[in-house]
Short mmCIF file of C-alpha atoms (C1' of nucleotides) in Angstrom, two decimals:
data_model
loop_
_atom_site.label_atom_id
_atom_site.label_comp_id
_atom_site.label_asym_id
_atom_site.label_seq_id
_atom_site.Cartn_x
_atom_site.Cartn_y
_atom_site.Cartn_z
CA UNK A 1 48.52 10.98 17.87
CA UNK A 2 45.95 8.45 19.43
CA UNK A 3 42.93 6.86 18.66
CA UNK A 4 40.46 9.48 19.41
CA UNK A 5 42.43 11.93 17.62
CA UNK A 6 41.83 10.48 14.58
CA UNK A 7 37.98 9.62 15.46
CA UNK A 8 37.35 13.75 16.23
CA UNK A 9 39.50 14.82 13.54
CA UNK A 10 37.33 12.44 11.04
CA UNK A 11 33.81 13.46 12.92
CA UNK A 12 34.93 17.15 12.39
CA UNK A 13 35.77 16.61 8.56
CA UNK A 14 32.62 14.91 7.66
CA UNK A 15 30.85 17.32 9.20
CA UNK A 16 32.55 19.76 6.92
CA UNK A 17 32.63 17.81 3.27
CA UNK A 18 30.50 14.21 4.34
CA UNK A 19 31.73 10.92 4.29
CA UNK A 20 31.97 11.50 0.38
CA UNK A 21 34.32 13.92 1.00
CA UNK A 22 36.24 12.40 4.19
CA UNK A 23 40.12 10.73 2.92
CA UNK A 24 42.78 9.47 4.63
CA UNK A 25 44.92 11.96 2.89
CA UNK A 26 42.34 15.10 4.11
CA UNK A 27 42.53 13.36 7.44
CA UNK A 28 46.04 12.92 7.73
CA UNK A 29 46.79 16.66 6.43
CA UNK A 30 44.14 17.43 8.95
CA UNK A 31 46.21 15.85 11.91
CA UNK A 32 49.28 17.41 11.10
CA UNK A 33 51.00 13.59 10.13
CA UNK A 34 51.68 11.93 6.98
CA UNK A 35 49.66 9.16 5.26
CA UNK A 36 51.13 6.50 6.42
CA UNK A 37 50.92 7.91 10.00
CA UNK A 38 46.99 7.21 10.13
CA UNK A 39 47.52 3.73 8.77
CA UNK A 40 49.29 2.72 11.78
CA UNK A 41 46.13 3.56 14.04
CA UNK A 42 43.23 2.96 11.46
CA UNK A 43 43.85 -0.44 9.60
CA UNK A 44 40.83 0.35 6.70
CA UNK A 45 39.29 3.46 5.62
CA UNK A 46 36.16 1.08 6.28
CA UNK A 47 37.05 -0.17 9.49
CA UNK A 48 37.34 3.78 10.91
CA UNK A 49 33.89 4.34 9.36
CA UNK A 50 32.79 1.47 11.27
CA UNK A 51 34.03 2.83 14.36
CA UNK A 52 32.83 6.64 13.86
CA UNK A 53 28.94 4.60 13.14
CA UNK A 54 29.27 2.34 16.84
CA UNK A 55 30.58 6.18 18.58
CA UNK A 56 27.28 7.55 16.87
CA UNK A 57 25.02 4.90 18.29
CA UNK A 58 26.36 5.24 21.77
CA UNK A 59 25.03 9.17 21.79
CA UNK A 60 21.69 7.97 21.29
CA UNK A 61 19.30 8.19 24.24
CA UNK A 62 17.40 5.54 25.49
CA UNK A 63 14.02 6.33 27.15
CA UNK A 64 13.05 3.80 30.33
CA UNK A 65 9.85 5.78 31.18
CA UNK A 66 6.29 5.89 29.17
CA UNK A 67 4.23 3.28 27.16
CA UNK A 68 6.03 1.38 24.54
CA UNK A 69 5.03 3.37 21.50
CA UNK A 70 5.63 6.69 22.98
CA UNK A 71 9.05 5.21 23.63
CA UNK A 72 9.98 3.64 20.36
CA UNK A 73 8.77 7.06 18.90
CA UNK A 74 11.46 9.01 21.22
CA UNK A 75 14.05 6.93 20.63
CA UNK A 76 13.84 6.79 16.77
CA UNK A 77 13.74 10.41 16.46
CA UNK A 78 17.12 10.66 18.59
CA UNK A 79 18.51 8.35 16.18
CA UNK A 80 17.78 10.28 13.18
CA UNK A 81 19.17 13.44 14.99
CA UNK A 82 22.37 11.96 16.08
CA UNK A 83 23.23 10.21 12.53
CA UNK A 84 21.61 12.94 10.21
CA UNK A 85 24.31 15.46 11.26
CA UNK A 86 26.65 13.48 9.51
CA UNK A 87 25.76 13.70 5.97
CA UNK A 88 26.83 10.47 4.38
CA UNK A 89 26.97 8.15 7.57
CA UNK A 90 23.55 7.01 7.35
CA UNK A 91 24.34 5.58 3.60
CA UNK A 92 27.21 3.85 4.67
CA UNK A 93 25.60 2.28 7.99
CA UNK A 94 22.59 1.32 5.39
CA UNK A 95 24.92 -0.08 2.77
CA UNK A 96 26.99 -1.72 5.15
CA UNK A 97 24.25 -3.45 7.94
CA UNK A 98 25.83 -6.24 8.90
CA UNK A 99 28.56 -4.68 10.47
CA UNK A 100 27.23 -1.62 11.98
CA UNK A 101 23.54 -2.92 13.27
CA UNK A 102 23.59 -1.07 16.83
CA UNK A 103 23.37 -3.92 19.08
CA UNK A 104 22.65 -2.03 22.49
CA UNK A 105 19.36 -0.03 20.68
CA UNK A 106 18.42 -3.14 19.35
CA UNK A 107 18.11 -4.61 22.85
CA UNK A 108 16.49 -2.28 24.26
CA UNK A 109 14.34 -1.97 21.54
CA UNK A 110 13.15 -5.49 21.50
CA UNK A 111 12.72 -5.81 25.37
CA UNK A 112 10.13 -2.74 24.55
CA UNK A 113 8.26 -4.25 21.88
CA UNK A 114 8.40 -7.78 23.68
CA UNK A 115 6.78 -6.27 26.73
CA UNK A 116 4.32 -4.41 24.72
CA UNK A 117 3.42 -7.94 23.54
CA UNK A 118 4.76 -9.05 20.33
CA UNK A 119 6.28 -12.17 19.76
CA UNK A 120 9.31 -12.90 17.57
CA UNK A 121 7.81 -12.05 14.34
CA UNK A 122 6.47 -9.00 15.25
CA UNK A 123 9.13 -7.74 17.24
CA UNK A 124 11.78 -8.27 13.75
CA UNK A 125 9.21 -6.68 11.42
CA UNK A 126 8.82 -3.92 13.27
CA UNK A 127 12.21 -3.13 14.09
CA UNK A 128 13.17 -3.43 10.72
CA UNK A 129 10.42 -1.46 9.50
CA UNK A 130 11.26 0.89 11.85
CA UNK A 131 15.23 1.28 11.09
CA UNK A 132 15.42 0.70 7.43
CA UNK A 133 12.14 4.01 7.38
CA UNK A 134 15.22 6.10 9.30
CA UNK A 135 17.92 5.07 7.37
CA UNK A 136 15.95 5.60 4.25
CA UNK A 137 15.19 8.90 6.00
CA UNK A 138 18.19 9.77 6.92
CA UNK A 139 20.17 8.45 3.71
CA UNK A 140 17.71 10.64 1.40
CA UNK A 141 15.69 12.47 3.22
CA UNK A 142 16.21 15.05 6.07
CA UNK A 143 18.75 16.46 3.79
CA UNK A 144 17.65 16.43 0.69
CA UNK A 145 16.12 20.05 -0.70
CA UNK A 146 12.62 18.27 -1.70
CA UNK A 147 11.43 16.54 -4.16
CA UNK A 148 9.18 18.47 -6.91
CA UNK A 149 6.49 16.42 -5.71
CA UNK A 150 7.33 17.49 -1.84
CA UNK A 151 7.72 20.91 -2.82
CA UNK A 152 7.16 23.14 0.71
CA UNK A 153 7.16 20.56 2.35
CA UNK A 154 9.04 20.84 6.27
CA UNK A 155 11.25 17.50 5.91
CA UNK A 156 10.81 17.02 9.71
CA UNK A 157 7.31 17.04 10.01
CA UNK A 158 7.04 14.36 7.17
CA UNK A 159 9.72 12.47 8.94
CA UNK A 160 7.54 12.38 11.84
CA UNK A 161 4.67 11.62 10.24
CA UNK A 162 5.98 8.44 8.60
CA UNK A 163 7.08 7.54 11.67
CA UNK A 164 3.69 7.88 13.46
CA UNK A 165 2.35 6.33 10.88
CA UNK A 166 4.55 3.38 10.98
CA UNK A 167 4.06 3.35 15.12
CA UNK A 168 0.10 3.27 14.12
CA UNK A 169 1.06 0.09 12.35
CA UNK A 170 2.49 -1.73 14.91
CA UNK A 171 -0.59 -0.97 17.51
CA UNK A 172 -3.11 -2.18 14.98
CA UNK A 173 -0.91 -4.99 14.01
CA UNK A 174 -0.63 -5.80 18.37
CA UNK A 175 -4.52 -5.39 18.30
CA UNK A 176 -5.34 -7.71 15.16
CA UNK A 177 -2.76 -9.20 13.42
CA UNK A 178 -2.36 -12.81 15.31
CA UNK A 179 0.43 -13.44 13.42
CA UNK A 180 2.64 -10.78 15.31
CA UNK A 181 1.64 -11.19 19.10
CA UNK A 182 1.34 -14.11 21.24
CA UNK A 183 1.47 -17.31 19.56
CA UNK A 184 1.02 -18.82 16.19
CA UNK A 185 -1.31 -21.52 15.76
CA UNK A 186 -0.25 -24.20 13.36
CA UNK A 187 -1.62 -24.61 9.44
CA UNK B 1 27.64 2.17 -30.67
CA UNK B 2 24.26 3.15 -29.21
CA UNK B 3 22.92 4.37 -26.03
CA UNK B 4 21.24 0.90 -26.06
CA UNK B 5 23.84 -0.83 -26.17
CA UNK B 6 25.73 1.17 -22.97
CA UNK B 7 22.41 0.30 -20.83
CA UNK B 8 22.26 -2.84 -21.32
CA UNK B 9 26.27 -3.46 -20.99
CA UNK B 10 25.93 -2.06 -17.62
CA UNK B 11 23.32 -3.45 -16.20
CA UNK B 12 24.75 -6.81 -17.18
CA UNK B 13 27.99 -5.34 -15.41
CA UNK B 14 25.54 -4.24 -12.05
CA UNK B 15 24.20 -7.88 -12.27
CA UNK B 16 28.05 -9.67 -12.28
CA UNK B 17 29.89 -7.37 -9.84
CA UNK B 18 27.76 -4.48 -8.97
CA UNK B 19 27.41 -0.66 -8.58
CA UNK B 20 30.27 -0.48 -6.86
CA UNK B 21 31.90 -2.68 -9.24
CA UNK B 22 30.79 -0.67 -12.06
CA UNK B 23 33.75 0.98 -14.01
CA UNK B 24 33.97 3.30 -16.68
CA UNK B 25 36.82 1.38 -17.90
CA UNK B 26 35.54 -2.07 -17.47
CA UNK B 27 32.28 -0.82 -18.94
CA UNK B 28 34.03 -0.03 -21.89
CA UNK B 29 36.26 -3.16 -22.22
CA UNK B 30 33.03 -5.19 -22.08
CA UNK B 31 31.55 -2.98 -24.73
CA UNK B 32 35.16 -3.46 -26.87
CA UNK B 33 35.45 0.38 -27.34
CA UNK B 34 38.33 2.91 -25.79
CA UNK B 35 37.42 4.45 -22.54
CA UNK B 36 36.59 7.68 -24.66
CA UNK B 37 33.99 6.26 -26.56
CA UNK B 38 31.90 5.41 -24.05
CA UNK B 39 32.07 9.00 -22.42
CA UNK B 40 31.15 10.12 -26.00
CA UNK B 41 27.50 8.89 -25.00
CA UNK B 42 27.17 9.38 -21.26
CA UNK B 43 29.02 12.48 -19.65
CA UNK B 44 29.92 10.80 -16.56
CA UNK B 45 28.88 7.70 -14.51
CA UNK B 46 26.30 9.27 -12.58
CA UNK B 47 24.36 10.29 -15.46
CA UNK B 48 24.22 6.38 -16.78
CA UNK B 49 23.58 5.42 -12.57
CA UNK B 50 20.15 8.17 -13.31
CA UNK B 51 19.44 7.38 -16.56
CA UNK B 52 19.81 3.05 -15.53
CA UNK B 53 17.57 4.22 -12.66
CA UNK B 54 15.22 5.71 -14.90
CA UNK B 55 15.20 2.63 -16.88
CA UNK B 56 14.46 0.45 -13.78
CA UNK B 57 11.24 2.31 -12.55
CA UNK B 58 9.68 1.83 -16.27
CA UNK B 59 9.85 -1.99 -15.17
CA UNK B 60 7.38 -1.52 -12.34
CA UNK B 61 3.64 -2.64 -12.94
CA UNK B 62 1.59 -0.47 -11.64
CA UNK B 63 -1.90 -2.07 -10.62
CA UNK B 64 -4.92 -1.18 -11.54
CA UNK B 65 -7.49 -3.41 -9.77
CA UNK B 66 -8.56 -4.01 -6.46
CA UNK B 67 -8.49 -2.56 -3.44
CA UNK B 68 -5.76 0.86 -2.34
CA UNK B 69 -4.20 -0.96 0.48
CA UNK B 70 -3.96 -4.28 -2.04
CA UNK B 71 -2.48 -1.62 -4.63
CA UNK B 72 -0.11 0.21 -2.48
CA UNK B 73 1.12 -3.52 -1.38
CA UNK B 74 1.48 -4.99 -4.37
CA UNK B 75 3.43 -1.68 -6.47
CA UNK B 76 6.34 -1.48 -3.76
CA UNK B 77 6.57 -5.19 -3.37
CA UNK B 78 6.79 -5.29 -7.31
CA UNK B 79 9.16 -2.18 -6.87
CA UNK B 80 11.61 -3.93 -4.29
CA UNK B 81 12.13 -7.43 -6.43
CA UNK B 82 12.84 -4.94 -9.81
CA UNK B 83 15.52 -3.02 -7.75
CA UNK B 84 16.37 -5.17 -6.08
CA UNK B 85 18.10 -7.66 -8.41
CA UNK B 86 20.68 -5.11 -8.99
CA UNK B 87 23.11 -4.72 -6.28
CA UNK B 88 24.23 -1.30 -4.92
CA UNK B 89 21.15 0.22 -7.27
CA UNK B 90 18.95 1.18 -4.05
CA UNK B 91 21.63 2.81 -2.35
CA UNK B 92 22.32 5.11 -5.29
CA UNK B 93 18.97 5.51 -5.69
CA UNK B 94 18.09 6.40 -2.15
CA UNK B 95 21.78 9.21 -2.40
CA UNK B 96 20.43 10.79 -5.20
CA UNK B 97 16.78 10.83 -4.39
CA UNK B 98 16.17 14.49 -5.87
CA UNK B 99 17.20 12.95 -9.51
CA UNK B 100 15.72 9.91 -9.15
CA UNK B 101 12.57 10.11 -7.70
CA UNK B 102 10.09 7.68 -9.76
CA UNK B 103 7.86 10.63 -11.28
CA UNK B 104 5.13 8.08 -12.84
CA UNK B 105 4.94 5.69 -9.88
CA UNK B 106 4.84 8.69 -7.55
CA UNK B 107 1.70 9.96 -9.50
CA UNK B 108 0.04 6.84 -9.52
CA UNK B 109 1.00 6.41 -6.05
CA UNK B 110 -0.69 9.63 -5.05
CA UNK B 111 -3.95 9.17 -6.72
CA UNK B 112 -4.31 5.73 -5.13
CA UNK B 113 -3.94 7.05 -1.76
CA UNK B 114 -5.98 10.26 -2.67
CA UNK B 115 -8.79 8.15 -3.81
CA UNK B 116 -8.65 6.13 -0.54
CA UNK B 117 -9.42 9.14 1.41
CA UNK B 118 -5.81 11.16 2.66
CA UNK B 119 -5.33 14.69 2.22
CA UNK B 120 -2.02 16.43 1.13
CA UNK B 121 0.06 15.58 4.41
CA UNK B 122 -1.44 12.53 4.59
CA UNK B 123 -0.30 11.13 1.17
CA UNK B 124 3.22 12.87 1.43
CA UNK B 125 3.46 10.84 4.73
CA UNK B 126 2.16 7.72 3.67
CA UNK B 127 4.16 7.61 0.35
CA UNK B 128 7.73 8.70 1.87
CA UNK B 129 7.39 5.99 4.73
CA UNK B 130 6.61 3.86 1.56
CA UNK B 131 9.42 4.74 -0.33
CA UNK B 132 11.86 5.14 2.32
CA UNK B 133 11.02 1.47 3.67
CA UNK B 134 11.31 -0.11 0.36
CA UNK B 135 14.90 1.55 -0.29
CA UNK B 136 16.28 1.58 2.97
CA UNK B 137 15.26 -2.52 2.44
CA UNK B 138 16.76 -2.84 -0.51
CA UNK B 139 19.95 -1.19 0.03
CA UNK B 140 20.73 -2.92 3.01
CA UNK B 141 18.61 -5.59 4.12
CA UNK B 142 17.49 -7.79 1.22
CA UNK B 143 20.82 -8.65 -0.03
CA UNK B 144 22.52 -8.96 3.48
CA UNK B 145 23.29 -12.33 4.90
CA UNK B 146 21.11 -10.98 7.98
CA UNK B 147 22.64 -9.76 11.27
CA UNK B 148 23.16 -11.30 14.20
CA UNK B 149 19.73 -10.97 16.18
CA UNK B 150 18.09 -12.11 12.63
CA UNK B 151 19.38 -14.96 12.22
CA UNK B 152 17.38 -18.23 10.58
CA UNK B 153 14.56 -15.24 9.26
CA UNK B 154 13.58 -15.19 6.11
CA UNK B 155 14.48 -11.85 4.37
CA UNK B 156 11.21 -11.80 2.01
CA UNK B 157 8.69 -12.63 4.93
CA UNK B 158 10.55 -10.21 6.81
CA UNK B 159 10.21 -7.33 4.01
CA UNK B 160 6.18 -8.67 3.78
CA UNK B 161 5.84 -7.78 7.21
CA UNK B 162 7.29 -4.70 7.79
CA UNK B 163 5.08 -3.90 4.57
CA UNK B 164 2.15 -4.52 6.18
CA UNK B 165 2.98 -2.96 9.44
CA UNK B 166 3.12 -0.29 7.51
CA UNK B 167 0.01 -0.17 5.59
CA UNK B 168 -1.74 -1.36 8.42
CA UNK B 169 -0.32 1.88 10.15
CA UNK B 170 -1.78 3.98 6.88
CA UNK B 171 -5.22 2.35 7.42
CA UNK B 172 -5.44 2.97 10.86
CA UNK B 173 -4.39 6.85 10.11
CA UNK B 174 -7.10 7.09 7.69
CA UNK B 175 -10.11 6.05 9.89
CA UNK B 176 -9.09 7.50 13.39
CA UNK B 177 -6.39 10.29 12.38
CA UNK B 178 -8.07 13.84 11.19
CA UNK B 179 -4.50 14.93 10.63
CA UNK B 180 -3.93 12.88 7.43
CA UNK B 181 -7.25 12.52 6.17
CA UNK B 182 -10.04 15.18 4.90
CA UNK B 183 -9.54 18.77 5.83
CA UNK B 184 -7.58 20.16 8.57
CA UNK B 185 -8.89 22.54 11.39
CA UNK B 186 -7.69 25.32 11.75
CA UNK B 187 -5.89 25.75 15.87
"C1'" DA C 1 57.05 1.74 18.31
"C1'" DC C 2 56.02 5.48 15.63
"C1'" DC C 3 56.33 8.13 11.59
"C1'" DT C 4 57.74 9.49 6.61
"C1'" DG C 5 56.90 9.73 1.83
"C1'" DA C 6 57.43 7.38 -2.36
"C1'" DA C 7 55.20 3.83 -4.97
"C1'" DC C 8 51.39 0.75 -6.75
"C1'" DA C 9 47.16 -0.13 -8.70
"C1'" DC C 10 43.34 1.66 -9.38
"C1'" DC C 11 39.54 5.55 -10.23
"C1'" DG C 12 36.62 9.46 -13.16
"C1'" DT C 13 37.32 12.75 -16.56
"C1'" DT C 14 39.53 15.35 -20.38
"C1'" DC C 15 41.45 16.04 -24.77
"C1'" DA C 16 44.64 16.33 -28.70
"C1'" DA C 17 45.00 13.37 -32.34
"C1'" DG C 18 43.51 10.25 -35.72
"C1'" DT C 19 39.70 8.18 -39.34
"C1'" DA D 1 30.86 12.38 -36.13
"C1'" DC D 2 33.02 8.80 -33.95
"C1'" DC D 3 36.78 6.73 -31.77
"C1'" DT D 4 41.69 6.19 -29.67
"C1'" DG D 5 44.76 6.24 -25.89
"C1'" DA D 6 47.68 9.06 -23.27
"C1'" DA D 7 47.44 12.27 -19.55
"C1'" DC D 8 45.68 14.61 -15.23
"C1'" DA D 9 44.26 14.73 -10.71
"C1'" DC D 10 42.71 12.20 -7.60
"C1'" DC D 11 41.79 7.70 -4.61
"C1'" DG D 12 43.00 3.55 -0.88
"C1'" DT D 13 46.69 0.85 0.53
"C1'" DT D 14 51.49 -0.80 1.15
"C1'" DC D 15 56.13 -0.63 2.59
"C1'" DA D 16 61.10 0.20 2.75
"C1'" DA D 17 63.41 3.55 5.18
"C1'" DG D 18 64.29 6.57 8.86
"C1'" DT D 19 64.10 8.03 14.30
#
DNA sequence: ACCTGAACACCGTTCAAGT
DNA sequence: ACCTGAACACCGTTCAAGT
C-alpha cells in the first residue's frame, strides 16, 4: 500500500460515484485494507482531497506560444477539462480556495497578463474573474442537464462563450480602462 | 410550529455556524421541538437548503432605471452581498443549480440584455458568465481570508473589478461580435 | 512500521407510539 | 394532526491491539 495507491484508487472512485460519493470506508474496501489502514497514509479525508486537487492542476497544459488572450483562452479551457471529469472536485477546490489555489497556473498566468500589459489590479481582477467563471462552470455547469431557461442548449459552447466574453473584457479593459494597465494616477 | 418559523431558525443557524454547520438536530433544538417535528414540515435538509434559497433570491432588487450595463451591474452586485452574508449558501446554490436557478431574476435578467441588443446565444452567454462569476465569488472568494498571491487586496474592489471586466467584455461583444448580437448567418 | 477492527461521536432519515 | 424519541444505516476519526 503506498501513497499513490491510495491517490488512483480515490481518482478511480470519484470518477465512479463523485467526491459526494468518495469515503474512506469505499476507499479502503476498494484497496483491499481496513479503515484504519488508509489513516496511516492519508491523515484527513480533507487533506487527500487536497492532494487529488494539486495532482489535477499539474495535468493542466500550459501554452508558451501565441498572443496573450489566445493563451489565457487555451489554458482555461484545459482547466475545465481536466477538473470537470471529476464531478464534485471543482466544488470542493471552490469551497475550499485557500488551500488549493494552483500556484504554478497562477504564475504563469500572471507573467501572461503582465506582459500583455496590465498592472497589479488588472492582472488580480482578471484572474479571478477568470477562475471563479470556471469553477462556477465547472461546479454547476458542464454537468448539469440545463436549466429550463438553457433548454438545448450545448453546455460547451456556452462555456466558451462566457469565456470569450470574459477574454473580450479584459482587451477592452487593456485598451480603456486606466485603472487596470500601466499606472494609476493619484486622486 | 410553522414553516415560518423553520426559515427563519435556520437562517439564523446559517448566519452563527453555517451551511455546513446546519443540523437537523441542532435546527430542532434551537426551535425546542424533537428532531421529528421538524421533519414533519420539511422532508429533508435539502428541501429547506432550496426552499432558504428560494427565499434569498426574493431579497434581490431588481432595477429598473438607467442604463443595461448600469442594470446588469448593479442586480449581481446586489445579488452577491444578499448571498453572500450566509456562509456555505453559494456553494449549495452553485451544486444544485438545476433547483435553484433564480427564475424571476433570470427573466428580468434576459429582457435587460435582450433590450440592449443580444440575441439568444448572446444572452445565455452573457447571463451564465454572470451568474457563474457571482457564485463561484461567493462560494469561495468573498469570505476567504485571500490566498497567498492576493494578499493586502481588498475582496469587494476585487469582486467590482472582475464585474466590470466582465461587462465590459459583454459590451464589447455587442458592438463588434455578430455572434451574440442580431441574427446569425447562416455558414 | 504497518495493519486490524472495534469504538466514539456525530450525521440524515424513518417510524411506532403517544396526545 | 402534531409531536416524541428511539432506532437504522451511514459518516469521519481514533486507538488499543496484533504482526
Amino acid at each position: 500500500l503506498s501513497d499513490r495507491q491510495i491517490v488512483q484508487a480515490a481518482q478511480a472512485l470519484i470518477l465512479e460515484v463523485g467526491v459526494e460519493g468518495l469515503t474512506m470506508r469505499r476507499l479502503s474496501a476498494e484497496l483491499g485494507v481496513a479503515l484504519g489502514a488508509t489513516y496511516h497514509y492519508v491523515p484527513t479525508k480533507r487533506a487527500l482531497l487536497l492532494l487529488l486537487a494539486r495532482e489535477l492542476y499539474r495535468e493542466v497544459v500550459v501554452p508558451d506560444k501565441g498572443a496573450w488572450d489566445q493563451r489565457v483562452r487555451a489554458l482555461m479551457i484545459n482547466l475545465a477539462h481536466v477538473v470537470g471529469r471529476y464531478p464534485g472536485m471543482a466544488s470542493f477546490m471552490n469551497a475550499n480556495l485557500d488551500e488549493t489555489t494552483p500556484v504554478e497556473l497562477n504564475r504563469a498566468l500572471i507573467a501572461v497578463l503582465q506582459e500583455a500589459g496590465f498592472n497589479r489590479r488588472g492582472v488580480n481582477a482578471v484572474l479571478s474573474a477568470l477562475f471563479f467563471y470556471v469553477a462556477g462552470m465547472c461546479s454547476g455547469g458542464l454537468n448539469a442537464s440545463a436549466s429550463k431557461d438553457l433548454v438545448g442548449v450545448d453546455v460547451n459552447r456556452l462555456f466558451e462563450d462566457g469565456l470569450d466574453i470574459l477574454i473580450a473584457g479584459a482587451r477592452a479593459s487593456l485598451e480603456e480602462n486606466r485603472k487596470y494597465t500601466g499606472r494609476r494616477r493619484p486622486g
